[in-house]
């Protein structure tokens, strides 16, 4: 709601001022800082963690590993960094990614502009001066012309309100807030709640240490083998010699991966050929199963079922106990409509004597007791509970900060029925705020560093343009925002994605609106659209000249 008088956040007006404040020092915040420095934009980065890494700082749970291949799960902007850094495994582990981001931070001398152990709690737009007032959990306040969120899509953890958790006398951990020092599971009875991409990584690793592991599964998932392996020197040599071509393919692709599109329907080949194609992708491992087999898996239910049936057949081949195998076979959502996990020995783990699958769909968790978890079937005594229960995804990291735009309107209030923005990067009513990989951008449907790089570069170019042309303010128009939201919704409706109760659609958090929150139109198309908008002088945005603001502020 607009007020007649310009809304002004209350503050001592002598607080320090930066051109830009960036929230978060993960992949996006680090690169944003680097680009802003190149523009001569004074920047302060606030980071809640004690080091760089963002998601990769907090998610240090056992088995944490990236599901994109290491050689593209990185920055592409610096040839020096690409040549200097050498990945050791096909899928990089959390410690290796954390080391990489620390190396980049040092290489680019980024730390001196990052304030660690500081959480941004609020940001309010001051209409009179066109600046943002940013408040931290230390009570510090600073002004900035540009407020840039680099908070990630999966950083606000979701801990379901299990009755009795506070009475539990053992230890419990959420995977997204894993202790720095690690946990020793030797000789422990461990309960794992959640079988998403995280739980599927955790289970086989904890199973090797724990006395016994109970996996509490509500919904089975379709996991594809990762086939992780060390990278040999010849592979690295060839990669470093051909990185240019690799990034070209990445830039052309919908998912920000070095995968060329396939032009083949699952229904246009014989059952035998179909099985051969799935088998080849299964042997290759990773996201190739989804993206390199058939082009209609995510849009045609019949085509999707061929992939789903193949995966179920593999689960039944792998898991020796037929009842357990059946329980692990998903059937309530199409394959790929929840983020498809990769697995490193997940299904094999259920062949171990010390691993038990508990079906909490059939026998729900009633409460957590001082000594374990009680389902409607009885109590499981436990020493440690691991919550791999996911995140308040996409909007949560933003709405948990008290962000207020023009008229003091809260972002959380504006988004009460689902996110509304333009291109996923700008919000009407919130001038000079940029949300890196915000909701309704391609983000989590892509290899994240590819989506992050595109956003960071577009935002840096935009700020460069504003400064060069004497504009102090930029704001998405209401009309452009409405059109983008409608376009993003329509695009999602043409796919099978909305058929799953996934975190993409907010279904994992009670009370969250059911809106598909990611742009499904493909990163390559999205990039072209963003470029076109910029080339037309930022079509769909209103730009405020310096002079106009100076008058307004008078
Ligand atoms: O979270 P999730 P995640 N009682 O929301 C269950 C990314 N990621 O942390 O499906 C019982 O997917 C819930 O059950 P259900 C990736 O994008 C990336 O695993 O709602 N169970 C589900 O099984 C991924 O998608 C990588 O029925 C409850 C699980 O908890 C995203 O992070 C690695 C429950 C949550 O699954 C999130 O994955 C790992 C309850 N009350 C993750 N509440 C890499 O690439 C929830 N569950 C590195």
Coordinates of C-alpha atoms and ligand atoms in Angstrom, one line a residue:
X1 CA 0.0 0.0 0.0
X2 CA 1.3 3.5 -0.9
X3 CA 1.3 6.3 1.6
X4 CA 0.9 10.0 0.6
X5 CA 4.2 10.8 2.2
X6 CA 7.4 9.1 1.2
X7 CA 8.1 6.3 3.6
X8 CA 11.3 6.7 5.6
X9 CA 13.0 4.0 7.6
X10 CA 14.1 5.3 11.0
X11 CA 17.8 5.6 11.4
X12 CA 20.6 7.8 12.4
X13 CA 21.3 9.5 9.0
X14 CA 25.1 9.4 9.6
X15 CA 25.5 5.7 9.2
X16 CA 28.2 4.5 6.8
X17 CA 27.3 4.4 3.1
X18 CA 28.3 2.0 0.4
X19 CA 27.2 1.9 -3.2
X20 CA 26.1 -1.7 -2.8
X21 CA 25.4 -4.1 0.0
X22 CA 25.4 -7.8 -1.0
X23 CA 23.9 -10.4 1.3
X24 CA 25.7 -13.7 1.3
X25 CA 29.2 -14.9 0.3
X26 CA 28.5 -18.1 -1.5
X27 CA 28.9 -18.6 -5.2
X28 CA 26.8 -15.6 -6.1
X29 CA 27.9 -13.1 -3.5
X30 CA 31.6 -13.7 -4.2
X31 CA 31.2 -13.2 -7.9
X32 CA 28.9 -10.2 -7.4
X33 CA 31.5 -8.5 -5.3
X34 CA 34.2 -9.2 -7.9
X35 CA 32.1 -7.6 -10.7
X36 CA 31.1 -4.6 -8.6
X37 CA 34.7 -3.9 -7.7
X38 CA 35.5 -3.9 -11.4
X39 CA 32.9 -1.2 -11.9
X40 CA 34.4 0.8 -9.0
X41 CA 31.2 0.3 -6.9
X42 CA 32.0 0.4 -3.2
X43 CA 30.6 -2.8 -1.7
X44 CA 30.1 -4.4 1.7
X45 CA 29.2 -8.1 1.7
X46 CA 27.5 -9.6 4.8
X47 CA 27.8 -13.3 5.5
X48 CA 26.1 -15.1 8.3
X49 CA 28.6 -18.0 8.3
X50 CA 32.1 -17.9 9.6
X51 CA 33.6 -18.4 6.1
X52 CA 32.8 -18.2 2.4
X53 CA 30.7 -20.9 0.7
X54 CA 27.0 -20.2 1.5
X55 CA 25.2 -23.4 0.9
X56 CA 28.6 -25.1 0.8
X57 CA 29.5 -23.7 4.2
X58 CA 26.5 -24.9 6.0
X59 CA 25.7 -28.2 4.2
X60 CA 28.7 -30.2 5.5
X61 CA 26.7 -33.3 6.3
X62 CA 28.2 -36.8 5.7
X63 CA 28.2 -37.6 2.0
X64 CA 27.5 -34.0 0.9
X65 CA 28.5 -33.8 -2.7
X66 CA 27.4 -31.8 -5.7
X67 CA 25.2 -33.5 -8.3
X68 CA 26.6 -31.5 -11.2
X69 CA 30.0 -32.5 -12.5
X70 CA 32.9 -30.6 -10.9
X71 CA 34.3 -29.2 -14.1
X72 CA 31.2 -27.2 -14.8
X73 CA 30.2 -26.6 -11.2
X74 CA 32.5 -23.6 -11.0
X75 CA 33.0 -20.1 -12.4
X76 CA 33.7 -19.7 -16.1
X77 CA 34.6 -16.0 -16.1
X78 CA 38.4 -16.3 -15.4
X79 CA 40.7 -18.4 -17.7
X80 CA 43.4 -18.1 -15.0
X81 CA 41.2 -19.7 -12.4
X82 CA 40.0 -22.4 -14.8
X83 CA 43.6 -23.3 -15.6
X84 CA 44.9 -23.0 -12.1
X85 CA 42.3 -25.0 -10.3
X86 CA 42.2 -28.8 -10.7
X87 CA 39.2 -30.9 -9.6
X88 CA 39.9 -34.3 -8.3
X89 CA 36.5 -36.1 -8.7
X90 CA 33.7 -36.2 -11.2
X91 CA 31.3 -35.0 -8.5
X92 CA 33.0 -32.7 -6.1
X93 CA 32.6 -33.3 -2.3
X94 CA 31.5 -30.5 0.0
X95 CA 35.1 -30.0 1.4
X96 CA 36.5 -29.7 -2.2
X97 CA 33.9 -27.1 -3.2
X98 CA 34.5 -25.2 0.0
X99 CA 38.2 -25.2 -0.7
X100 CA 37.5 -24.0 -4.2
X101 CA 35.5 -21.1 -3.0
X102 CA 38.1 -20.2 -0.5
X103 CA 40.8 -20.3 -3.2
X104 CA 38.7 -18.0 -5.4
X105 CA 38.1 -15.6 -2.5
X106 CA 41.9 -15.4 -1.8
X107 CA 42.8 -15.3 -5.5
X108 CA 40.6 -12.3 -6.1
X109 CA 41.3 -10.8 -2.6
X110 CA 37.6 -10.7 -1.8
X111 CA 37.7 -11.1 2.0
X112 CA 38.5 -7.5 2.9
X113 CA 35.0 -6.5 1.8
X114 CA 33.2 -9.3 3.5
X115 CA 31.9 -9.1 7.1
X116 CA 31.5 -12.7 8.4
X117 CA 29.4 -13.9 11.2
X118 CA 26.9 -11.2 10.5
X119 CA 23.3 -11.8 9.4
X120 CA 21.3 -9.2 7.6
X121 CA 18.0 -9.0 9.5
X122 CA 16.3 -6.1 7.7
X123 CA 16.6 -3.8 4.6
X124 CA 14.3 -0.8 4.1
X125 CA 14.0 1.5 1.1
X126 CA 14.2 5.2 1.9
X127 CA 12.0 7.0 -0.7
X128 CA 13.4 10.4 -0.1
X129 CA 17.0 9.6 -0.9
X130 CA 16.5 6.4 -3.0
X131 CA 18.8 4.5 -0.7
X132 CA 18.5 1.3 1.3
X133 CA 19.1 1.1 5.0
X134 CA 20.4 -2.3 5.9
X135 CA 20.4 -3.7 9.5
X136 CA 22.4 -6.6 10.8
X137 CA 21.9 -8.9 13.8
X138 CA 24.7 -7.0 15.5
X139 CA 22.5 -3.9 15.4
X140 CA 24.8 -2.3 12.8
X141 CA 23.1 -0.1 10.1
X142 CA 24.5 1.0 6.8
X143 CA 23.1 2.8 3.7
X144 CA 23.5 1.5 0.2
X145 CA 22.2 2.6 -3.2
X146 CA 21.9 -1.0 -4.4
X147 CA 20.7 -3.9 -2.3
X148 CA 21.7 -7.2 -3.8
X149 CA 20.6 -10.5 -2.3
X150 CA 22.9 -13.5 -2.9
X151 CA 21.2 -15.6 -0.3
X152 CA 20.8 -18.8 -2.4
X153 CA 17.7 -20.8 -3.1
X154 CA 18.1 -23.5 -0.5
X155 CA 19.5 -21.8 2.6
X156 CA 16.5 -21.4 4.9
X157 CA 16.2 -24.8 6.6
X158 CA 12.9 -26.5 7.1
X159 CA 12.5 -28.3 10.4
X160 CA 9.0 -29.7 10.6
X161 CA 7.3 -29.1 13.9
X162 CA 7.6 -32.7 15.3
X163 CA 5.9 -33.0 18.6
X164 CA 8.3 -33.7 21.5
X165 CA 11.6 -32.7 19.7
X166 CA 12.6 -30.6 22.7
X167 CA 12.4 -33.6 25.0
X168 CA 14.8 -35.7 22.9
X169 CA 17.9 -36.6 25.0
X170 CA 20.1 -37.7 22.2
X171 CA 21.7 -35.4 19.6
X172 CA 19.8 -34.1 16.6
X173 CA 21.0 -32.2 13.5
X174 CA 19.5 -30.6 10.4
X175 CA 21.7 -31.4 7.4
X176 CA 21.6 -27.7 6.3
X177 CA 23.2 -26.6 9.6
X178 CA 25.7 -29.3 10.1
X179 CA 28.3 -28.8 12.9
X180 CA 31.8 -27.7 11.7
X181 CA 33.5 -30.4 13.7
X182 CA 31.5 -33.3 12.2
X183 CA 29.7 -36.1 14.0
X184 CA 31.0 -39.6 14.9
X185 CA 28.3 -42.2 14.4
X186 CA 30.4 -45.1 15.5
X187 CA 28.3 -47.4 17.7
X188 CA 25.3 -45.1 17.5
X189 CA 21.7 -45.8 16.7
X190 CA 20.8 -43.3 14.1
X191 CA 17.4 -42.1 12.7
X192 CA 17.3 -40.3 9.4
X193 CA 14.2 -38.4 8.4
X194 CA 13.9 -37.5 4.8
X195 CA 14.7 -39.2 1.5
X196 CA 15.3 -36.2 -0.8
X197 CA 18.6 -35.5 -2.6
X198 CA 20.2 -34.9 0.8
X199 CA 18.9 -38.0 2.7
X200 CA 19.9 -40.1 -0.2
X201 CA 23.5 -38.9 0.1
X202 CA 23.6 -39.2 3.8
X203 CA 22.2 -42.8 4.2
X204 CA 25.0 -44.9 2.7
X205 CA 27.8 -42.9 4.4
X206 CA 26.2 -43.0 7.9
X207 CA 25.3 -46.7 7.3
X208 CA 29.0 -47.5 7.2
X209 CA 29.6 -46.1 10.6
X210 CA 26.5 -46.4 12.7
X211 CA 25.5 -49.4 14.7
X212 CA 22.1 -49.2 13.1
X213 CA 20.4 -46.7 10.7
X214 CA 16.7 -46.4 10.4
X215 CA 15.6 -44.4 7.3
X216 CA 12.2 -42.8 7.9
X217 CA 10.7 -42.5 4.4
X218 CA 7.5 -40.7 3.6
X219 CA 7.9 -40.5 -0.2
X220 CA 10.2 -42.7 -2.2
X221 CA 12.3 -40.9 -4.8
X222 CA 13.7 -41.8 -8.2
X223 CA 17.5 -41.8 -7.7
X224 CA 19.9 -42.3 -10.6
X225 CA 23.5 -43.6 -10.0
X226 CA 26.1 -40.9 -10.0
X227 CA 29.1 -43.2 -10.9
X228 CA 31.5 -40.9 -9.2
X229 CA 35.2 -41.4 -10.0
X230 CA 38.5 -39.7 -9.6
X231 CA 39.5 -37.6 -12.6
X232 CA 42.7 -38.7 -14.3
X233 CA 45.4 -36.3 -15.5
X234 CA 44.6 -37.0 -19.2
X235 CA 41.0 -36.0 -18.7
X236 CA 42.1 -32.8 -16.9
X237 CA 44.6 -32.0 -19.7
X238 CA 41.9 -32.3 -22.4
X239 CA 39.4 -30.4 -20.3
X240 CA 41.7 -27.5 -19.8
X241 CA 42.6 -27.4 -23.5
X242 CA 38.9 -27.3 -24.5
X243 CA 37.2 -25.3 -21.8
X244 CA 36.1 -22.7 -24.3
X245 CA 34.0 -25.2 -26.2
X246 CA 32.6 -26.7 -22.9
X247 CA 31.3 -23.3 -21.8
X248 CA 29.8 -22.7 -25.3
X249 CA 27.7 -25.9 -24.9
X250 CA 26.8 -24.9 -21.4
X251 CA 25.6 -21.4 -22.6
X252 CA 23.4 -23.0 -25.3
X253 CA 21.8 -25.5 -22.9
X254 CA 18.5 -25.2 -21.0
X255 CA 20.0 -26.6 -17.8
X256 CA 23.4 -24.9 -17.8
X257 CA 25.1 -28.2 -18.3
X258 CA 27.4 -29.4 -21.1
X259 CA 24.5 -31.4 -22.6
X260 CA 23.3 -31.0 -26.2
X261 CA 19.5 -31.2 -26.5
X262 CA 18.0 -34.5 -27.8
X263 CA 15.2 -34.4 -30.4
X264 CA 13.6 -37.8 -29.7
X265 CA 10.4 -38.8 -28.1
X266 CA 10.4 -41.8 -25.7
X267 CA 7.2 -42.9 -27.5
X268 CA 8.7 -42.8 -31.0
X269 CA 11.2 -45.7 -30.5
X270 CA 10.7 -49.4 -30.0
X271 CA 10.6 -50.7 -26.4
X272 CA 14.0 -52.4 -27.0
X273 CA 15.6 -49.2 -28.3
X274 CA 14.1 -47.3 -25.5
X275 CA 15.5 -49.7 -22.9
X276 CA 19.0 -49.5 -24.6
X277 CA 18.9 -45.7 -24.5
X278 CA 17.9 -45.7 -20.8
X279 CA 20.5 -48.3 -20.0
X280 CA 23.3 -46.3 -21.7
X281 CA 22.3 -43.2 -19.7
X282 CA 22.1 -45.3 -16.5
X283 CA 25.6 -46.5 -17.1
X284 CA 26.8 -43.0 -17.8
X285 CA 25.2 -41.8 -14.6
X286 CA 24.0 -38.4 -13.5
X287 CA 21.6 -35.9 -15.1
X288 CA 22.2 -37.4 -18.5
X289 CA 19.3 -39.8 -17.7
X290 CA 16.9 -37.0 -17.6
X291 CA 18.3 -34.7 -20.3
X292 CA 20.1 -36.9 -22.8
X293 CA 17.5 -39.7 -23.3
X294 CA 14.2 -38.3 -24.6
X295 CA 12.8 -34.8 -25.0
X296 CA 9.3 -35.5 -23.6
X297 CA 10.0 -36.9 -20.2
X298 CA 9.0 -33.7 -18.5
X299 CA 6.0 -32.9 -20.6
X300 CA 4.2 -36.1 -21.6
X301 CA 2.9 -38.4 -18.8
X302 CA 3.2 -41.5 -21.0
X303 CA 6.8 -40.8 -21.9
X304 CA 7.6 -40.0 -18.3
X305 CA 6.2 -43.4 -17.2
X306 CA 8.7 -45.2 -19.4
X307 CA 11.5 -43.5 -17.5
X308 CA 9.9 -44.1 -14.2
X309 CA 9.3 -47.8 -15.0
X310 CA 12.9 -48.2 -16.0
X311 CA 14.1 -46.7 -12.7
X312 CA 11.7 -49.0 -10.7
X313 CA 13.1 -52.0 -12.5
X314 CA 16.6 -51.0 -11.5
X315 CA 15.6 -50.5 -7.8
X316 CA 14.0 -54.0 -7.8
X317 CA 17.2 -55.5 -9.4
X318 CA 19.4 -53.8 -6.7
X319 CA 17.5 -54.2 -3.5
X320 CA 17.4 -57.9 -2.4
X321 CA 14.4 -57.8 -0.1
X322 CA 11.4 -57.5 -2.5
X323 CA 9.2 -55.8 0.2
X324 CA 11.9 -53.2 0.8
X325 CA 12.4 -52.8 -2.9
X326 CA 8.7 -52.1 -3.4
X327 CA 8.6 -49.6 -0.7
X328 CA 11.5 -47.7 -2.4
X329 CA 9.7 -47.6 -5.7
X330 CA 8.1 -44.2 -6.3
X331 CA 4.7 -44.0 -8.0
X332 CA 3.0 -40.9 -6.7
X333 CA 4.7 -38.3 -8.9
X334 CA 6.2 -38.3 -12.4
X335 CA 10.0 -38.8 -12.6
X336 CA 11.9 -35.5 -12.6
X337 CA 9.1 -33.4 -11.2
X338 CA 10.9 -33.4 -7.8
X339 CA 14.6 -32.6 -8.1
X340 CA 16.0 -36.0 -9.3
X341 CA 18.6 -37.1 -6.7
X342 CA 21.8 -38.9 -7.7
X343 CA 22.9 -41.8 -5.6
X344 CA 26.2 -43.2 -4.4
X345 CA 25.2 -46.6 -3.0
X346 CA 21.8 -45.6 -1.6
X347 CA 19.8 -48.6 -2.8
X348 CA 22.6 -51.0 -2.0
X349 CA 22.6 -49.6 1.6
X350 CA 19.3 -51.3 2.2
X351 CA 21.0 -54.7 1.6
X352 CA 23.0 -54.2 4.8
X353 CA 21.9 -55.8 8.0
X354 CA 22.3 -52.6 9.9
X355 CA 19.9 -50.5 7.8
X356 CA 16.1 -50.6 8.1
X357 CA 13.6 -48.7 6.0
X358 CA 10.6 -47.4 8.0
X359 CA 7.5 -46.5 6.0
X360 CA 6.1 -43.3 7.7
X361 CA 3.5 -42.9 5.0
X362 CA 1.8 -46.0 6.3
X363 CA 2.8 -45.5 10.0
X364 CA 3.4 -41.7 10.5
X365 CA 5.7 -40.3 13.1
X366 CA 3.5 -39.4 16.1
X367 CA 6.2 -37.8 18.2
X368 CA 9.8 -37.6 19.2
X369 CA 10.3 -39.0 22.7
X370 CA 13.2 -38.5 25.1
X371 CA 14.7 -41.7 23.7
X372 CA 13.7 -41.9 20.0
X373 CA 11.0 -41.6 17.4
X374 CA 7.6 -43.1 17.9
X375 CA 5.5 -43.9 14.9
X376 CA 2.0 -45.4 14.9
X377 CA 3.8 -48.8 14.7
X378 CA 5.9 -48.3 17.8
X379 CA 9.1 -46.7 19.1
X380 CA 12.5 -46.7 17.6
X381 CA 15.2 -46.0 20.3
X382 CA 17.8 -43.6 18.9
X383 CA 21.0 -41.8 20.0
X384 CA 21.1 -39.4 17.0
X385 CA 18.4 -38.0 14.7
X386 CA 19.3 -36.5 11.4
X387 CA 16.7 -34.2 9.8
X388 CA 17.2 -34.2 6.0
X389 CA 13.9 -32.4 5.7
X390 CA 14.9 -29.8 3.3
X391 CA 14.3 -26.1 3.0
X392 CA 11.8 -23.3 2.8
X393 CA 13.1 -23.0 -0.7
X394 CA 13.4 -20.0 -3.0
X395 CA 11.2 -17.4 -1.2
X396 CA 12.2 -18.4 2.4
X397 CA 15.8 -17.0 2.3
X398 CA 14.3 -13.7 1.2
X399 CA 11.1 -13.4 3.3
X400 CA 13.0 -14.4 6.5
X401 CA 14.8 -11.0 6.1
X402 CA 12.5 -8.0 6.9
X403 CA 12.8 -6.4 3.4
X404 CA 10.6 -3.3 3.0
X405 CA 10.2 -1.4 -0.3
X406 CA 8.3 1.8 -1.1
X407 CA 5.6 2.7 1.3
X408 CA 7.2 0.4 3.9
X409 CA 5.6 -2.6 2.2
X410 CA 7.2 -5.9 3.3
X411 CA 8.3 -8.3 0.6
X412 CA 6.8 -11.2 2.7
X413 CA 3.5 -9.3 2.5
X414 CA 3.7 -8.7 -1.2
X415 CA 4.5 -12.4 -1.7
X416 CA 1.9 -13.8 0.6
X417 CA 0.2 -15.6 -2.3
X418 CA 3.5 -16.5 -4.0
X419 CA 6.5 -14.7 -5.5
X420 CA 5.9 -11.8 -7.8
X421 CA 8.8 -10.2 -9.7
X422 CA 10.2 -9.4 -13.1
X423 CA 12.7 -11.9 -14.5
X424 CA 13.2 -13.3 -11.0
X425 CA 15.7 -10.5 -10.4
X426 CA 13.7 -7.3 -9.6
X427 CA 10.5 -6.6 -7.7
X428 CA 8.1 -3.8 -8.4
X429 CA 8.0 -1.5 -5.4
X430 CA 11.6 -2.4 -4.4
X431 CA 13.8 -0.1 -6.5
X432 CA 17.5 -0.9 -6.8
X433 CA 17.0 -4.3 -5.2
X434 CA 18.4 -7.2 -7.2
X435 CA 17.7 -10.9 -6.2
X436 CA 20.4 -13.2 -7.6
X437 CA 18.7 -16.4 -8.7
X438 CA 15.5 -15.2 -7.2
X439 CA 12.2 -17.1 -7.5
X440 CA 10.8 -17.2 -11.1
X441 CA 14.2 -17.3 -12.6
X442 CA 15.7 -20.6 -13.9
X443 CA 17.9 -21.1 -10.8
X444 CA 17.4 -24.6 -9.3
X445 CA 16.4 -26.2 -12.6
X446 CA 19.9 -25.5 -13.8
X447 CA 23.5 -26.1 -12.8
X448 CA 23.5 -23.3 -10.3
X449 CA 26.9 -21.6 -11.1
X450 CA 25.7 -21.1 -14.7
X451 CA 22.5 -19.4 -13.6
X452 CA 24.4 -17.4 -11.0
X453 CA 26.9 -16.2 -13.5
X454 CA 24.2 -15.1 -15.9
X455 CA 22.4 -13.1 -13.1
X456 CA 25.5 -11.6 -11.7
X457 CA 26.8 -10.4 -15.1
X458 CA 23.4 -9.0 -16.0
X459 CA 23.1 -7.1 -12.7
X460 CA 26.7 -5.8 -13.0
X461 CA 26.0 -4.6 -16.6
X462 CA 22.7 -3.0 -15.4
X463 CA 24.5 -1.1 -12.6
X464 CA 27.2 -0.1 -15.0
X465 CA 24.6 1.2 -17.4
X466 CA 22.8 3.2 -14.7
X467 CA 26.0 4.9 -13.6
X468 CA 27.2 5.6 -17.1
X469 CA 23.8 7.1 -18.1
X470 CA 23.3 9.2 -14.9
X471 CA 20.5 7.1 -13.4
X472 CA 20.3 6.6 -9.7
X473 CA 17.2 4.3 -9.6
X474 CA 15.8 1.3 -11.5
X475 CA 12.5 -0.4 -10.7
X476 CA 10.5 -3.1 -12.5
X477 CA 7.1 -1.7 -13.6
X478 CA 3.9 -3.3 -12.3
X479 CA 2.9 -4.2 -15.8
X480 CA 6.2 -6.0 -16.7
X481 CA 6.0 -7.9 -13.4
X482 CA 2.4 -9.0 -14.1
X483 CA 3.5 -10.2 -17.5
X484 CA 6.5 -12.1 -16.3
X485 CA 4.6 -13.9 -13.5
X486 CA 1.9 -14.9 -16.0
X487 CA 4.5 -16.1 -18.5
X488 CA 6.4 -18.1 -15.8
X489 CA 3.1 -19.7 -14.6
X490 CA 2.0 -20.6 -18.2
X491 CA 5.4 -22.1 -19.0
X492 CA 5.2 -24.3 -15.8
X493 CA 1.6 -25.4 -16.7
X494 CA 2.9 -26.9 -19.9
X495 CA 5.1 -29.3 -18.0
X496 CA 4.5 -32.1 -15.6
X497 CA 6.3 -30.2 -12.8
X498 CA 3.1 -29.0 -11.0
X499 CA 2.0 -32.6 -10.6
X500 CA 4.4 -33.3 -7.7
X501 CA 4.1 -32.0 -4.2
X502 CA 7.6 -30.7 -4.3
X503 CA 9.5 -27.8 -2.8
X504 CA 9.5 -26.2 -6.2
X505 CA 5.8 -25.5 -5.6
X506 CA 6.0 -24.8 -1.9
X507 CA 4.3 -28.1 -0.9
X508 CA 6.9 -29.0 1.7
X509 CA 6.2 -26.1 4.1
X510 CA 2.8 -26.1 5.8
X511 CA 0.8 -23.0 4.8
X512 CA 3.1 -21.9 2.0
X513 CA 1.2 -21.0 -1.2
X514 CA 1.2 -23.6 -3.9
X515 CA 2.8 -21.7 -6.8
X516 CA 5.5 -23.1 -9.1
X517 CA 8.4 -20.9 -8.2
X518 CA 11.0 -21.6 -10.9
X519 CA 11.2 -20.5 -14.5
X520 CA 11.0 -23.6 -16.7
X521 CA 11.7 -21.9 -20.1
X522 CA 15.4 -22.8 -20.1
X523 CA 18.5 -20.9 -19.2
X524 CA 19.5 -20.3 -22.8
X525 CA 16.1 -18.7 -23.7
X526 CA 16.0 -16.8 -20.4
X527 CA 19.5 -15.4 -21.1
X528 CA 18.5 -14.2 -24.5
X529 CA 15.4 -12.5 -23.1
X530 CA 17.4 -10.7 -20.4
X531 CA 19.9 -9.6 -23.0
X532 CA 17.1 -8.3 -25.3
X533 CA 15.6 -6.4 -22.4
X534 CA 18.9 -4.8 -21.5
X535 CA 19.6 -3.9 -25.2
X536 CA 16.3 -2.0 -25.3
X537 CA 17.4 0.3 -22.5
X538 CA 16.0 -2.0 -19.8
X539 CA 12.5 -2.6 -21.2
X540 CA 9.9 -3.1 -18.4
X541 CA 11.9 -1.1 -15.9
X542 CA 11.5 2.6 -15.0
X543 CA 14.7 4.5 -14.6
X544 CA 15.1 7.5 -12.3
X545 CA 17.6 10.2 -13.3
X546 CA 19.9 11.5 -10.6
X547 CA 18.4 15.0 -10.9
X548 CA 14.8 13.8 -10.3
X549 CA 15.8 12.1 -7.1
X550 CA 17.7 15.1 -5.9
X551 CA 14.6 17.2 -6.4
X552 CA 12.4 14.6 -4.7
X553 CA 14.8 14.4 -1.8
X554 CA 14.9 18.2 -1.3
Ligands
LIG1 O1 15.1 -31.7 0.8 P1 13.8 -32.2 0.1 P2 16.7 -32.1 0.5 N1 7.9 -36.3 8.0 O2 12.8 -31.2 0.5 C1 10.9 -35.5 4.0 C2 19.4 -29.7 -3.3 N2 20.4 -30.6 -3.0 O3 17.5 -31.4 1.5 O4 8.8 -36.1 0.0 C3 8.6 -37.2 7.3 O5 14.0 -32.6 -1.3 C4 10.3 -35.3 2.7 O6 9.3 -36.2 2.5 P3 8.1 -35.9 1.3 C5 18.5 -30.3 -4.3 O7 18.0 -29.3 -5.2 C6 21.5 -30.5 -3.9 O8 16.8 -33.6 0.4 O9 7.7 -34.4 1.6 N3 9.4 -36.8 6.3 C7 11.6 -35.6 1.8 O10 11.8 -36.9 1.7 C8 17.4 -30.8 -3.5 O11 16.2 -31.1 -4.1 C9 22.5 -31.4 -3.7 O12 7.1 -36.8 1.6 C10 9.4 -35.5 6.0 C11 12.7 -34.9 2.7 O13 12.2 -34.8 4.0 C12 17.3 -29.8 -2.4 O14 18.6 -29.5 -2.1 C13 22.5 -32.3 -2.6 C14 8.8 -34.5 6.8 C15 13.0 -33.5 2.2 O15 13.5 -33.6 0.9 C16 16.6 -30.2 -1.2 O16 16.9 -31.5 -0.9 C17 21.4 -32.3 -1.8 C18 7.9 -35.0 7.8 N4 7.2 -34.2 8.6 C19 20.4 -31.4 -2.0 N5 9.0 -33.3 6.3 C20 23.6 -31.3 -4.6 O17 23.6 -31.3 -5.7 C21 9.9 -33.5 5.2 N6 10.1 -34.8 5.1 C22 24.8 -31.1 -3.9

